[in-house]
Coordinates of C-alpha atoms in Angstrom, one line a residue:
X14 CA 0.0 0.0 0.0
X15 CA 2.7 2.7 0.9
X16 CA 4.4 1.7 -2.8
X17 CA 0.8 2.1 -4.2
X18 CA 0.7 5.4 -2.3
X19 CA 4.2 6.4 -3.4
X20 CA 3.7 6.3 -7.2
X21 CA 0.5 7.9 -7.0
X22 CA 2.2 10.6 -5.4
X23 CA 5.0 10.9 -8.1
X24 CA 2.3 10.7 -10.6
X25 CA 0.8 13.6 -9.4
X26 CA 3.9 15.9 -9.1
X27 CA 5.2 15.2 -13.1
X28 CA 1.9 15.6 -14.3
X29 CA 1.8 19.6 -14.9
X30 CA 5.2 19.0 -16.5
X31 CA 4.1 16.1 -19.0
X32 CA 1.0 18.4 -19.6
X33 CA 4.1 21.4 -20.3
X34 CA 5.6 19.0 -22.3
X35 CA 2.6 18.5 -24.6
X36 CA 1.7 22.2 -24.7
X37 CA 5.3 22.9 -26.2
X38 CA 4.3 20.7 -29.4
X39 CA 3.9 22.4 -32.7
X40 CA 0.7 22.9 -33.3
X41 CA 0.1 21.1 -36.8
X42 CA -0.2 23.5 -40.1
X43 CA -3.1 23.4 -41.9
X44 CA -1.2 21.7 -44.5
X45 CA -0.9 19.0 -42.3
X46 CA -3.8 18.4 -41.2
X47 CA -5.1 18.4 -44.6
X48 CA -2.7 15.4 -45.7
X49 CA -4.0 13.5 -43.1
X50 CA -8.0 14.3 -43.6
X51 CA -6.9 13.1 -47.4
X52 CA -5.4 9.9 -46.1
X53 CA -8.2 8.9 -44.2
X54 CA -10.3 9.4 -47.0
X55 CA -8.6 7.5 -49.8
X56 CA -10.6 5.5 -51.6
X57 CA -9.2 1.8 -51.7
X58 CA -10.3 -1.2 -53.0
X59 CA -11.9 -3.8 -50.5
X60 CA -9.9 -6.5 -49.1
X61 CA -13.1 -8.4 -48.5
X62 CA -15.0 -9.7 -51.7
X63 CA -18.1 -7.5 -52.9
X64 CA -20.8 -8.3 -54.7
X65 CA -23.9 -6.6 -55.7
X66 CA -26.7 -8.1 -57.7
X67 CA -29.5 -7.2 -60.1
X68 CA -32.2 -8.7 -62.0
X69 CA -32.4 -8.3 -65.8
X70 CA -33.5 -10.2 -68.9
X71 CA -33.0 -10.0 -73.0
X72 CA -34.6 -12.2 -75.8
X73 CA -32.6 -14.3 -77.9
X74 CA -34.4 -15.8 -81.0
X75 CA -37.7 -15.2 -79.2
X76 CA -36.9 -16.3 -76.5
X77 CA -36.8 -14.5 -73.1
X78 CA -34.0 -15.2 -71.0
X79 CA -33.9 -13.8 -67.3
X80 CA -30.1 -13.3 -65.6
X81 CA -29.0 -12.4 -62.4
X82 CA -26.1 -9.9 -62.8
X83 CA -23.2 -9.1 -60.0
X84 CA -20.8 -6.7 -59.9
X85 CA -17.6 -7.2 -57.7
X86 CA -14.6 -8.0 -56.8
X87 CA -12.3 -11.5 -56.3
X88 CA -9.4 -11.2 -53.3
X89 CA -6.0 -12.4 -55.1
X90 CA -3.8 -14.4 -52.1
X91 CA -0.4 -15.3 -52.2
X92 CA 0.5 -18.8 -51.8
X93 CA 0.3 -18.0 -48.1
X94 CA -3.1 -16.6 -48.0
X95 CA -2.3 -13.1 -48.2
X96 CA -4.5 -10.6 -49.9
X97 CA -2.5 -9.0 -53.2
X98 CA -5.0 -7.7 -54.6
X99 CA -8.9 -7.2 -55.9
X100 CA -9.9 -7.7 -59.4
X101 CA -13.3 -6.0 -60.2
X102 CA -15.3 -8.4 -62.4
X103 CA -19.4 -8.2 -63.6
X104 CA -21.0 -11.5 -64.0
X105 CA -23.8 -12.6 -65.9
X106 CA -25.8 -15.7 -65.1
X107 CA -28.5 -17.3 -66.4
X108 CA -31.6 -17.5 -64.2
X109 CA -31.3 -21.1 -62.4
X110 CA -28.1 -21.9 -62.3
X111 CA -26.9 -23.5 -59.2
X112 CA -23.7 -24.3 -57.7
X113 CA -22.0 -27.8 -59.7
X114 CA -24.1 -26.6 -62.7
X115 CA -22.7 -28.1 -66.3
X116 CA -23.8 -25.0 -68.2
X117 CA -20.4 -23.2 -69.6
X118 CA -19.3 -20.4 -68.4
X119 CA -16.8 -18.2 -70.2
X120 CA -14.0 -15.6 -68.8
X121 CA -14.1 -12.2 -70.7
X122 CA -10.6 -9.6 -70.5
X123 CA -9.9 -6.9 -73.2
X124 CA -6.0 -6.4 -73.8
X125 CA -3.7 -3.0 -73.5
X126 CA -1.7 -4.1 -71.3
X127 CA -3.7 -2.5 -68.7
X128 CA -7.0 -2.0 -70.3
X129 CA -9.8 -2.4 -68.4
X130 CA -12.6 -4.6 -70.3
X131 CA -15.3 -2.1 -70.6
X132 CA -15.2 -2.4 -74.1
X133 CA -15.7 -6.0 -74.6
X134 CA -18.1 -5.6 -72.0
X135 CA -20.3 -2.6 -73.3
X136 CA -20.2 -3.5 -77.6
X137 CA -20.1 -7.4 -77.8
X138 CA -22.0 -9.9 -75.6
X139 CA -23.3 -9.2 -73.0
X140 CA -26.9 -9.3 -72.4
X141 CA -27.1 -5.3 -72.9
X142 CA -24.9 -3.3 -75.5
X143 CA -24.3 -0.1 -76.9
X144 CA -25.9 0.4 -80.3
X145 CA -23.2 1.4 -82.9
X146 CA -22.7 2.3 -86.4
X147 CA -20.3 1.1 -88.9
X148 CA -17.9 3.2 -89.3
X149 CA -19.0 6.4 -87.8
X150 CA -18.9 8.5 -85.1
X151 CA -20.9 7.6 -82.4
X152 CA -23.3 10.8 -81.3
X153 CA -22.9 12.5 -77.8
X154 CA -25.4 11.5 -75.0
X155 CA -27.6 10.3 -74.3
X156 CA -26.6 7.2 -75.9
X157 CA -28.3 4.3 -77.2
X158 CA -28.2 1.3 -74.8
X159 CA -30.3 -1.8 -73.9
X160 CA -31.5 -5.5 -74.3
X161 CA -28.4 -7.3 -76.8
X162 CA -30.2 -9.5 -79.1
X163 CA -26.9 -10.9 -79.7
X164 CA -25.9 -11.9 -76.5
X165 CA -23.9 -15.3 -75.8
X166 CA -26.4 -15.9 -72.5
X167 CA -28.1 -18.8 -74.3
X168 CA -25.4 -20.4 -75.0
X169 CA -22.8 -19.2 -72.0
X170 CA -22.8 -17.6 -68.5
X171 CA -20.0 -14.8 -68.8
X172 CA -18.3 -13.3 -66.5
X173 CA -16.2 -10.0 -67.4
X174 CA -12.8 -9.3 -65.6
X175 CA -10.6 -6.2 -65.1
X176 CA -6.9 -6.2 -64.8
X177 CA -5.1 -5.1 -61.8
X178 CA -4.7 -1.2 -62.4
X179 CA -7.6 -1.2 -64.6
X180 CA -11.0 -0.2 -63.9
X181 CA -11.9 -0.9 -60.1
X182 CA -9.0 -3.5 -59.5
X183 CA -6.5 -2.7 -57.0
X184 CA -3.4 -3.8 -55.8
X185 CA -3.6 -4.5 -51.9
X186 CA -1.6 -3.9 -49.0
X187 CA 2.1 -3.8 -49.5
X188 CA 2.1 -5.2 -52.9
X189 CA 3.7 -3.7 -55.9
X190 CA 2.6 -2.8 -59.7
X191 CA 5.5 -5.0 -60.4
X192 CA 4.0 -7.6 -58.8
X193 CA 1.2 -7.8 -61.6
X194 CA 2.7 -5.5 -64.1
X195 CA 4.5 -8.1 -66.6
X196 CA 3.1 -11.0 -69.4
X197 CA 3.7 -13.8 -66.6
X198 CA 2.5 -11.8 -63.8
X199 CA -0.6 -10.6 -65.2
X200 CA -1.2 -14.0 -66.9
X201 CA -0.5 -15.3 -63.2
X202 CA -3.0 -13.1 -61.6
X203 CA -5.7 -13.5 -64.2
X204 CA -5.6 -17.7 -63.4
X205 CA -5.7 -16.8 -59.4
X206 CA -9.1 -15.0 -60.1
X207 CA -10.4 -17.6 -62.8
X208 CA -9.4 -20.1 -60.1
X209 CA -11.0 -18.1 -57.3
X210 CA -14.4 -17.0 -58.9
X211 CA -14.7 -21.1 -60.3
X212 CA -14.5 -22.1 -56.2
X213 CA -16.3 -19.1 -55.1
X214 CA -19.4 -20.6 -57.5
X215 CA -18.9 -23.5 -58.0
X216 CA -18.3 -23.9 -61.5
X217 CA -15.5 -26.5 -61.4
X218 CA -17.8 -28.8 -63.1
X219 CA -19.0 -26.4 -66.2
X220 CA -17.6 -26.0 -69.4
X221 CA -14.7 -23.3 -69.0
X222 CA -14.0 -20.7 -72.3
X223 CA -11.6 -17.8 -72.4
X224 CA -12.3 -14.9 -74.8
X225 CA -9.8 -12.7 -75.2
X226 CA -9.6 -9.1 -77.1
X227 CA -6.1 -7.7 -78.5
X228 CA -3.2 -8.3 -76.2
X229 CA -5.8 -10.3 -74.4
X230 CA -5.0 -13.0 -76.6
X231 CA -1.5 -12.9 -75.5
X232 CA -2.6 -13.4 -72.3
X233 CA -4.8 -15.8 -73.4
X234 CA -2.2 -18.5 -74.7
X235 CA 0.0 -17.9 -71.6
X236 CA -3.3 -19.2 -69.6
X237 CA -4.7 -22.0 -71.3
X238 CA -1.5 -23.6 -70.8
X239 CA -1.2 -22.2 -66.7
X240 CA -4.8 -22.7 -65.6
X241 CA -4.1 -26.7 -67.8
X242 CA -0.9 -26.7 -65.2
X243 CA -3.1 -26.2 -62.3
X244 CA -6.0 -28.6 -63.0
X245 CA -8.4 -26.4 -64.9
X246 CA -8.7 -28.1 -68.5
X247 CA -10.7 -25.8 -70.5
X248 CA -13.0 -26.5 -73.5
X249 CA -12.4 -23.3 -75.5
X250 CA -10.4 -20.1 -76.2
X251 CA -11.9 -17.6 -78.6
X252 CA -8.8 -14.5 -79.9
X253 CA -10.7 -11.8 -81.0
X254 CA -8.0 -9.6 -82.9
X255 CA -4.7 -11.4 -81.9
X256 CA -1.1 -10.3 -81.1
X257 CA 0.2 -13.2 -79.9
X258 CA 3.9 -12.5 -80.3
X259 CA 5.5 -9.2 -79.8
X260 CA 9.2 -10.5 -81.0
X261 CA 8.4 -9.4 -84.5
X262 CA 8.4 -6.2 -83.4
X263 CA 11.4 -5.5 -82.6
X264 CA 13.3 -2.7 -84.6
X265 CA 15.1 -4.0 -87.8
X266 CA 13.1 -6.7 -88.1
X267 CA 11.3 -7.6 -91.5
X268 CA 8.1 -9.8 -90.4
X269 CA 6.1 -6.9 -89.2
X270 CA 6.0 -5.3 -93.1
X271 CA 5.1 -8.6 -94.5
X272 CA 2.2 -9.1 -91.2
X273 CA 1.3 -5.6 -92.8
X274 CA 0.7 -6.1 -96.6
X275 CA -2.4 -8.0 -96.8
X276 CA -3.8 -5.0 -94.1
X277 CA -2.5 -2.7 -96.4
X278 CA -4.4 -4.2 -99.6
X279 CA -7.9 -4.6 -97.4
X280 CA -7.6 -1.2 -96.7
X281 CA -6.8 0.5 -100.2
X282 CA -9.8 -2.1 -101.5
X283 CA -11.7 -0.3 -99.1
X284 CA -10.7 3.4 -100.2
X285 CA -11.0 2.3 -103.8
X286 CA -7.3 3.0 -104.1
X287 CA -6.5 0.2 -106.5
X288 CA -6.1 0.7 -110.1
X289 CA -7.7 -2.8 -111.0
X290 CA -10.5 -3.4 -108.1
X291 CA -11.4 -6.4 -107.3
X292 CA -15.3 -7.2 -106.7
X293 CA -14.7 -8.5 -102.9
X294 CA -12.0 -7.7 -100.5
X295 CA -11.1 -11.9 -100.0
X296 CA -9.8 -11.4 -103.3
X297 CA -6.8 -9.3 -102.9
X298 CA -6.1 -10.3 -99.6
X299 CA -5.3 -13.5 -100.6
X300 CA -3.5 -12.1 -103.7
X301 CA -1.9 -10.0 -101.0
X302 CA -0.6 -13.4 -99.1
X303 CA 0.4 -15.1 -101.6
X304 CA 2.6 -12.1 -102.5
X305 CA 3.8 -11.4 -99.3
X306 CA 5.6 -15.2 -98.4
X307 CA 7.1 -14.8 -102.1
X308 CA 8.7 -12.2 -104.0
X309 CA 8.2 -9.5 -101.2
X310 CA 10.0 -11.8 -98.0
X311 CA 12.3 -12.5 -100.9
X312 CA 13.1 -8.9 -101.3
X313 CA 13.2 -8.2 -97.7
X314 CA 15.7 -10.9 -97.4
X315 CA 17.9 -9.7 -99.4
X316 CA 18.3 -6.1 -97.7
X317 CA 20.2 -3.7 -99.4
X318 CA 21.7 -6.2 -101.6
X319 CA 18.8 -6.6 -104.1
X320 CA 19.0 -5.5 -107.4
X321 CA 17.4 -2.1 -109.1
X322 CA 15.9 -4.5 -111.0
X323 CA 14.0 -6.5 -108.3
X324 CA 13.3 -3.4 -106.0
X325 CA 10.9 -1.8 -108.8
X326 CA 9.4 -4.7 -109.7
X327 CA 8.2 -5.5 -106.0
X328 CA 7.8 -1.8 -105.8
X329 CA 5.2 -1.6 -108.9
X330 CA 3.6 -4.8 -107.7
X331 CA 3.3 -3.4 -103.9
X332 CA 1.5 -0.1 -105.3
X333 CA -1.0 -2.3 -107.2
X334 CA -1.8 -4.0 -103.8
X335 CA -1.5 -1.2 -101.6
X336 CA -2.7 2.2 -103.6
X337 CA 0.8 3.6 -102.8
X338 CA 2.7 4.6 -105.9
X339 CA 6.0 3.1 -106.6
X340 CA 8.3 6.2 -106.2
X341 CA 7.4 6.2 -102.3
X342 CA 8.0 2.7 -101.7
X343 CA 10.8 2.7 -103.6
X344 CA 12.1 6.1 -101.1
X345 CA 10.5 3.6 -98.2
X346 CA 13.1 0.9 -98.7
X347 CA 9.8 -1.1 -99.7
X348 CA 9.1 -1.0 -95.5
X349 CA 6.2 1.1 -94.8
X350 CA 5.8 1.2 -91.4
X351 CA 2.0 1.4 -90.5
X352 CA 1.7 5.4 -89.3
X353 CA 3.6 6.2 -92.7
X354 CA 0.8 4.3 -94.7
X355 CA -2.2 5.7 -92.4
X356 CA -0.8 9.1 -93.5
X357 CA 0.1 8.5 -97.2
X358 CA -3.0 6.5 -98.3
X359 CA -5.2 9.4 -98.8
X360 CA -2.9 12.1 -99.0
X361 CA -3.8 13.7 -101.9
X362 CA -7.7 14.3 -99.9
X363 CA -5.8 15.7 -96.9
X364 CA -7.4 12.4 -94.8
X365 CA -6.2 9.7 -93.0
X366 CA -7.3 6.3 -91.9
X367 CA -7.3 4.6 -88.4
X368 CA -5.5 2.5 -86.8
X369 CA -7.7 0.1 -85.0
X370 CA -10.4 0.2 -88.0
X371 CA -9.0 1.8 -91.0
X372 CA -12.7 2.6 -92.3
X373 CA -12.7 5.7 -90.5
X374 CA -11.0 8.7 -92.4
X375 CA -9.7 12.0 -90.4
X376 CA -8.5 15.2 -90.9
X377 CA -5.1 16.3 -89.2
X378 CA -4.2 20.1 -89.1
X379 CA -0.9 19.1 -91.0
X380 CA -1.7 17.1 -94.0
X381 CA 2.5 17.4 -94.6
X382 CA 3.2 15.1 -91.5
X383 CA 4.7 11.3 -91.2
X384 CA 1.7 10.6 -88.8
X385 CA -2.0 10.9 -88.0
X386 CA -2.0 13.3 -84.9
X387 CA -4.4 10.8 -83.8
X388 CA -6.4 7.7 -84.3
X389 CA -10.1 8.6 -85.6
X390 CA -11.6 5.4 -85.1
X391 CA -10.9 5.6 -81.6
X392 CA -11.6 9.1 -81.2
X393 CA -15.0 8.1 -82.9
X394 CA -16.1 5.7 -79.7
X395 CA -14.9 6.2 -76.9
X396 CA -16.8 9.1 -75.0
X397 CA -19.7 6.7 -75.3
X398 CA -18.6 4.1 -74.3
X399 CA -16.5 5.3 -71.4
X400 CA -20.1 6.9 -70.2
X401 CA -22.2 4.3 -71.0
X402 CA -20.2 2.1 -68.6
X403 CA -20.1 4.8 -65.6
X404 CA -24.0 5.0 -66.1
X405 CA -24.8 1.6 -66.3
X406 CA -22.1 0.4 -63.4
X407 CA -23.6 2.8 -60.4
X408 CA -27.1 2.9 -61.3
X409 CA -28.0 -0.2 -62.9
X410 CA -25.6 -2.5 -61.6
X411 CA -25.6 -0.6 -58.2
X412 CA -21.7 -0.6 -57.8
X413 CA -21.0 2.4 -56.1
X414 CA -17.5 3.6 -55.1
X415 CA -15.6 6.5 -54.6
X416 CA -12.0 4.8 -56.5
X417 CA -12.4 6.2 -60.8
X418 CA -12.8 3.8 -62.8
X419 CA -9.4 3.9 -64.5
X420 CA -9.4 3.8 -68.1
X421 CA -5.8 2.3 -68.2
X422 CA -3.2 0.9 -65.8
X423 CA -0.5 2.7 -67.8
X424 CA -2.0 6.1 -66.2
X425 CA -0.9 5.6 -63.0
X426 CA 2.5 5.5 -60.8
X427 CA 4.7 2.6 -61.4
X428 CA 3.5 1.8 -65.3
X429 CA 6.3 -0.4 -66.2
X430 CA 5.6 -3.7 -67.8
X431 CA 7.9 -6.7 -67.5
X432 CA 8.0 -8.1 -71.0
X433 CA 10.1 -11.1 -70.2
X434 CA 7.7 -14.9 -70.6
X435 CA 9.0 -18.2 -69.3
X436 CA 7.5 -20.6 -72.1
X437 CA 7.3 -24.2 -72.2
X438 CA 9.2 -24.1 -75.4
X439 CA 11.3 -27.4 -75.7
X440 CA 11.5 -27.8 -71.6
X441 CA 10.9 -23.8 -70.9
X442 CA 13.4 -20.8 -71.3
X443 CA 13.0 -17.4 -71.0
X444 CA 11.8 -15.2 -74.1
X445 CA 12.6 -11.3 -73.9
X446 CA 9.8 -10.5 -76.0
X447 CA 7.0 -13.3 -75.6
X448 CA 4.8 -15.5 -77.8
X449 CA 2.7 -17.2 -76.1
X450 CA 1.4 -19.1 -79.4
X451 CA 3.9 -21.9 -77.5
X452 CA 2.1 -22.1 -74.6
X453 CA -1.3 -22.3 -76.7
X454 CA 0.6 -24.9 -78.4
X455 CA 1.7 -26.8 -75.6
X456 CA -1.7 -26.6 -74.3
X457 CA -3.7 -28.0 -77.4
X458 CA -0.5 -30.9 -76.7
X459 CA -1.7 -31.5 -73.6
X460 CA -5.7 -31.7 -73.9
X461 CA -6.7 -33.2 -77.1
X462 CA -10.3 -31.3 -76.6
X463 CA -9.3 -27.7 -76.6
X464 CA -10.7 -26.1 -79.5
X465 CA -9.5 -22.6 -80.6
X466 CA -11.0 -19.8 -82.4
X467 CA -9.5 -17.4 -84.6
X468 CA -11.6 -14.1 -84.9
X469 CA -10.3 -11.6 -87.1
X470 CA -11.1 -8.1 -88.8
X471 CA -9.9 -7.1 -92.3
X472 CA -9.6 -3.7 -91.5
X473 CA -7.8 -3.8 -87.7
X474 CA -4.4 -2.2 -88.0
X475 CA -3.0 -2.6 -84.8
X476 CA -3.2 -6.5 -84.8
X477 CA -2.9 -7.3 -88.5
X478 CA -4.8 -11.0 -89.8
X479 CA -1.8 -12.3 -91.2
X480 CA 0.1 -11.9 -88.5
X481 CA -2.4 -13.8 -86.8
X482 CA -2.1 -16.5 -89.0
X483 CA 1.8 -16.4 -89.3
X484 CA 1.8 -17.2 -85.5
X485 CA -0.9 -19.5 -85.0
X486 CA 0.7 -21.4 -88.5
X487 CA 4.1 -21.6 -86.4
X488 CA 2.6 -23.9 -83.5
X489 CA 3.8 -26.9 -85.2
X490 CA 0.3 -29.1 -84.8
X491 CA 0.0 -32.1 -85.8
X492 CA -2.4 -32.6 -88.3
X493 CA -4.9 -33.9 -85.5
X494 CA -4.8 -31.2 -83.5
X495 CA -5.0 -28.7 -86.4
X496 CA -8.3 -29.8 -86.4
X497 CA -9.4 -28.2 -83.5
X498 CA -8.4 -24.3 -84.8
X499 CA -10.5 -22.3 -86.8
X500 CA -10.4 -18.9 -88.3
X501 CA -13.0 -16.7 -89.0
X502 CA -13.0 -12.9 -91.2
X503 CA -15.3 -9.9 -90.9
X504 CA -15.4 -6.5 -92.7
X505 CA -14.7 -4.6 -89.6
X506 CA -11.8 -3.5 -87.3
X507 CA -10.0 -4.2 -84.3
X508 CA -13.1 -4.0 -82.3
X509 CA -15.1 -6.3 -85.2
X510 CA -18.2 -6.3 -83.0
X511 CA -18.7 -2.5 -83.6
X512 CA -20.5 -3.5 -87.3
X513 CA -23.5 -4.9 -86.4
X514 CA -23.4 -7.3 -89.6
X515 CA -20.4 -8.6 -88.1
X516 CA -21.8 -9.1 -85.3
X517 CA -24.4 -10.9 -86.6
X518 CA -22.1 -13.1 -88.2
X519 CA -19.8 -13.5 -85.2
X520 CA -22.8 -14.8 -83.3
X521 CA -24.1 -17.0 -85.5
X522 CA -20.4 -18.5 -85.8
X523 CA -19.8 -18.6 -82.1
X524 CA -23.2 -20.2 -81.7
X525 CA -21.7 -22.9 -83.8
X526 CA -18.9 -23.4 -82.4
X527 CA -19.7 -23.8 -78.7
X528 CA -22.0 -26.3 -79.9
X529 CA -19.1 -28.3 -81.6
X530 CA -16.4 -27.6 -78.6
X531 CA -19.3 -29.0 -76.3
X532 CA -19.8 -32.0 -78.7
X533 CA -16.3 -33.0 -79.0
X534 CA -15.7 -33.0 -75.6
X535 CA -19.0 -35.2 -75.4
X536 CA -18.0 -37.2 -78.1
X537 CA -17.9 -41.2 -77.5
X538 CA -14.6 -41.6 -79.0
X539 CA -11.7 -39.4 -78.0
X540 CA -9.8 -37.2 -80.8
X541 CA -7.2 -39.8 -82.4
X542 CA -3.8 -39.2 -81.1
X543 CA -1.6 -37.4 -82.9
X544 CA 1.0 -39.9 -83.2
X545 CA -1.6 -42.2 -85.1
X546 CA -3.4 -38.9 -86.8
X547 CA -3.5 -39.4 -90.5
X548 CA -0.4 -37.5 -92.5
X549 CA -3.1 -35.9 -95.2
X550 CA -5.6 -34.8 -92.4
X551 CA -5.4 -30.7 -93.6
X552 CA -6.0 -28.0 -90.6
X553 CA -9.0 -25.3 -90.9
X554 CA -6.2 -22.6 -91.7
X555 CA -6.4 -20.1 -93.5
X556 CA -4.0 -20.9 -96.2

């Protein structure tokens, strides 16, 4: 008790000073206080999963079809069960479907890297669109959305995911844009959630597709084979404008021009910029290949060594294809890189034509220049749908935060993207610049079932057709699995769905091949093995 009695009195006689003590303390500047107020009100993306859920319903064929629709977010862990990050994702489900259900499902993700997927979301599949035209500008609000009549729901569930950055998804905690900013760390993160969402609702047991858009497909190869690696063998991977390997790019390269040419013809067809038209663009696009893996690769081999001779004879036979006259390419080095030929192609009308559908013609303010100050066909769409999606996300979806919706990762602090792709090429090794048409390859090895579609616009500049088909014609199938790749054309651009006759026609041939990927892996008898695959069997290639 007298120790008790003690301290209390000590206590007592160094209080006044500890309260002087505190009274000296610099009062905090406004400042300050301000930084802290802002702290504490920081938006962040939740740790714990969110989900919010409406009611809606379209007609197919005549046929009403009710959905159940959720917006929110998966929790990304660590091997350890740490939170790394939230990807925001909208879901849409066919009234009735239950936990274990066998009806497929199919995983959405638009490209960039770092693009959120608004844009597959709002102008393709889903059960409500935006009306577009084809190719124009789209007119400013309010803007025409609604019921898709085109929708995949009756043949799919879909469920739409953002990439970390992008949109609503998040990096948590102490983890680092590095940490999901690279081909194998994004492809990484995007399995995690495919994973994660297939537990969280039960959809082990359904069919599994992945559609991918632009560098999406990328993405897309480097999954099939990682979610294969982890258990998850899927039934079907739809590219939708493919770049699939970025090694071609490199500077002083030579594929890229020849990935170009048959773009190049598609588009001039299109301007009427060719002396001796054909009636349909199929026509000099595949005088276009057949020109490109001959004399053209053979004058590109040759480099500065080839003759006067052979330079203006490619030259003359280039400007037939391509509407370009012969002088230019001849100035060009016959290598006309694709803002050179955007500019030059309509020239002498002071227009220019776009890069992600070369349709659209713009005006510049220099009609001199080596490039379009801008890409019209995107200028054309955006605005709407950037504010279709904000509408629809807080007030019809009900997803309501106070994080933007970020229109790109690559706006933010810490954009740098890890190009670098461990491929199981030959027992693995590291590419520099990846193309992750192995892994696709290796995946289509592994699971005799897997069918792949090719989806492709005659008019997208940014990720030319025969490029496509140079990388997905380098898998080295056998002819056995050959048979389970398609390729399908539409007179449209990067973003084919924005014609709504293509999308008519990319309905109609998705409808038709879900129905065959579903069937084959139904089948009574499994795909013959390769090793015992007739030698003549022939592929569903292009060429």
């Amino acid at each position: 008790m007298r120790f008790g009695y003690a301290a209390l009195l000590l206590a007592a006689a160094t209080m006044p000073a500890l309260a002087q003590d505190k009274d000296k303390r610099p009062a905090k500047s406004n400042a300050e206080v301000q930084k802290e107020e802002a702290e504490a009100a920081t938006a962040n993306a939740p740790v714990e999963e969110r989900e919010e859920r409406s009611k809606g319903a379209v007609t197919v064929t005549g046929k009403r079809l009710g959905y159940t629709a959720t917006a929110g977010t998966l929790t990304i862990r660590d091997i350890e069960g740490k939170p790394t990050a939230s990807m925001f994702y909208t879901a849409y489900t066919l009234d009735g479907t239950k936990p274990g259900t066998k009806r497929p499902i199919t995983y959405f993700y638009n490209g960039g890297p770092g693009s959120p997927t608004f844009w597959l979301h709002m102008g393709s599949f889903a059960p409500v669109r935006l009306q577009t035209g084809s190719p124009e500008f789209i007119r400013p609000a309010p803007y025409d959305f609604g019921p898709n009549p085109y929708t995949l729901l009756d043949k799919t569930d879909m469920v739409f995911l953002d990439a970390i950055g992008a949109g609503y998804s998040r990096p948590l905690g102490d983890a680092k844009p590095s940490d999901f900013y690279g081909t194998d760390e994004d492809a990484d993160t995007f399995a995690k959630a495919i994973l994660r969402y297939s537990t969280k609702f039960g959809r082990w047991n359904s069919p599994k597709f992945i559609f991918g858009e632009s560098y999406g497909t990328l993405r897309s190869g480097a999954l099939a084979y990682q979610l294969q690696d982890r258990g998850m063998a899927l039934n079907g991977v739809v590219l939708l404008s493919s770049i699939m390997n970025y090694g071609y790019r490199q500077p002083g390269l030579d594929q890229v021009y020849l990935n170009y040419l048959p773009s190049y013809a598609a588009t001039a067809w299109y301007h009427n910029r060719l002396a001796n038209r054909p009636a349909d663009v199929a026509t000099v696009v595949q005088q276009a290949r057949e020109f490109a893996v001959g004399p053209y690769m053979s004058a590109l081999a040759k480099g500065q060594n080839i003759s006067a001779e052979e330079r203006d004879s490619v030259a003359r036979r280039m400007s037939e294809l391509t509407g370009l006259s012969p002088d230019f390419l001849i100035r060009s080095n016959l290598r006309v890189d694709l803002p050179r030929f955007q500019k030059e192609l309509l020239r002498g009308s002071r227009q220019t034509v776009g890069r992600f559908d070369s349709r659209y013609v713009g005006v510049d303010s220099d009609a001199a220049g080596e490039r379009p100050e801008s890409d019209v066909s995107s200028d054309a769409i955006s605005g709407a749908f950037i504010a279709t999606f904000n509408d629809y996300a807080t007030h019809t979806l009900g997803y309501k935060t106070d994080m933007p919706y970020r229109l790109s990762a690559r706006d933010a602090k810490g954009w740098t993207w890890n190009w670098k792709h461990d491929s199981p090429l030959r027992g693995g090794g590291q590419q520099n610049n990846p193309n992750t048409a192995v892994d696709l390859a290796a995946a289509m090895r592994g699971n005799p079932y897997l069918q792949v579609l090719s989806m492709n616009g005659w008019y997208d500049m940014a990720t030319p057709f025969f490029g496509t088909e140079n990388d997905l014609g380098h898998m080295m199938l056998e002819p056995a699995q050959q048979r389970n790749l398609s390729f399908t054309y539409y007179p449209a651009g990067h973003m084919t769905y924005l014609n709504p006759d293509a999308l008519v026609a990319m309905k109609r041939d998705l409808s038709a091949w879900y129905d065959r990927a579903l069937a084959v892996a139904r089948s009574d008898a499994p795909p013959v093995p390769p090793s015992t695959a007739a030698a003549t069997t022939s592929g569903q290639g292009p060429n």
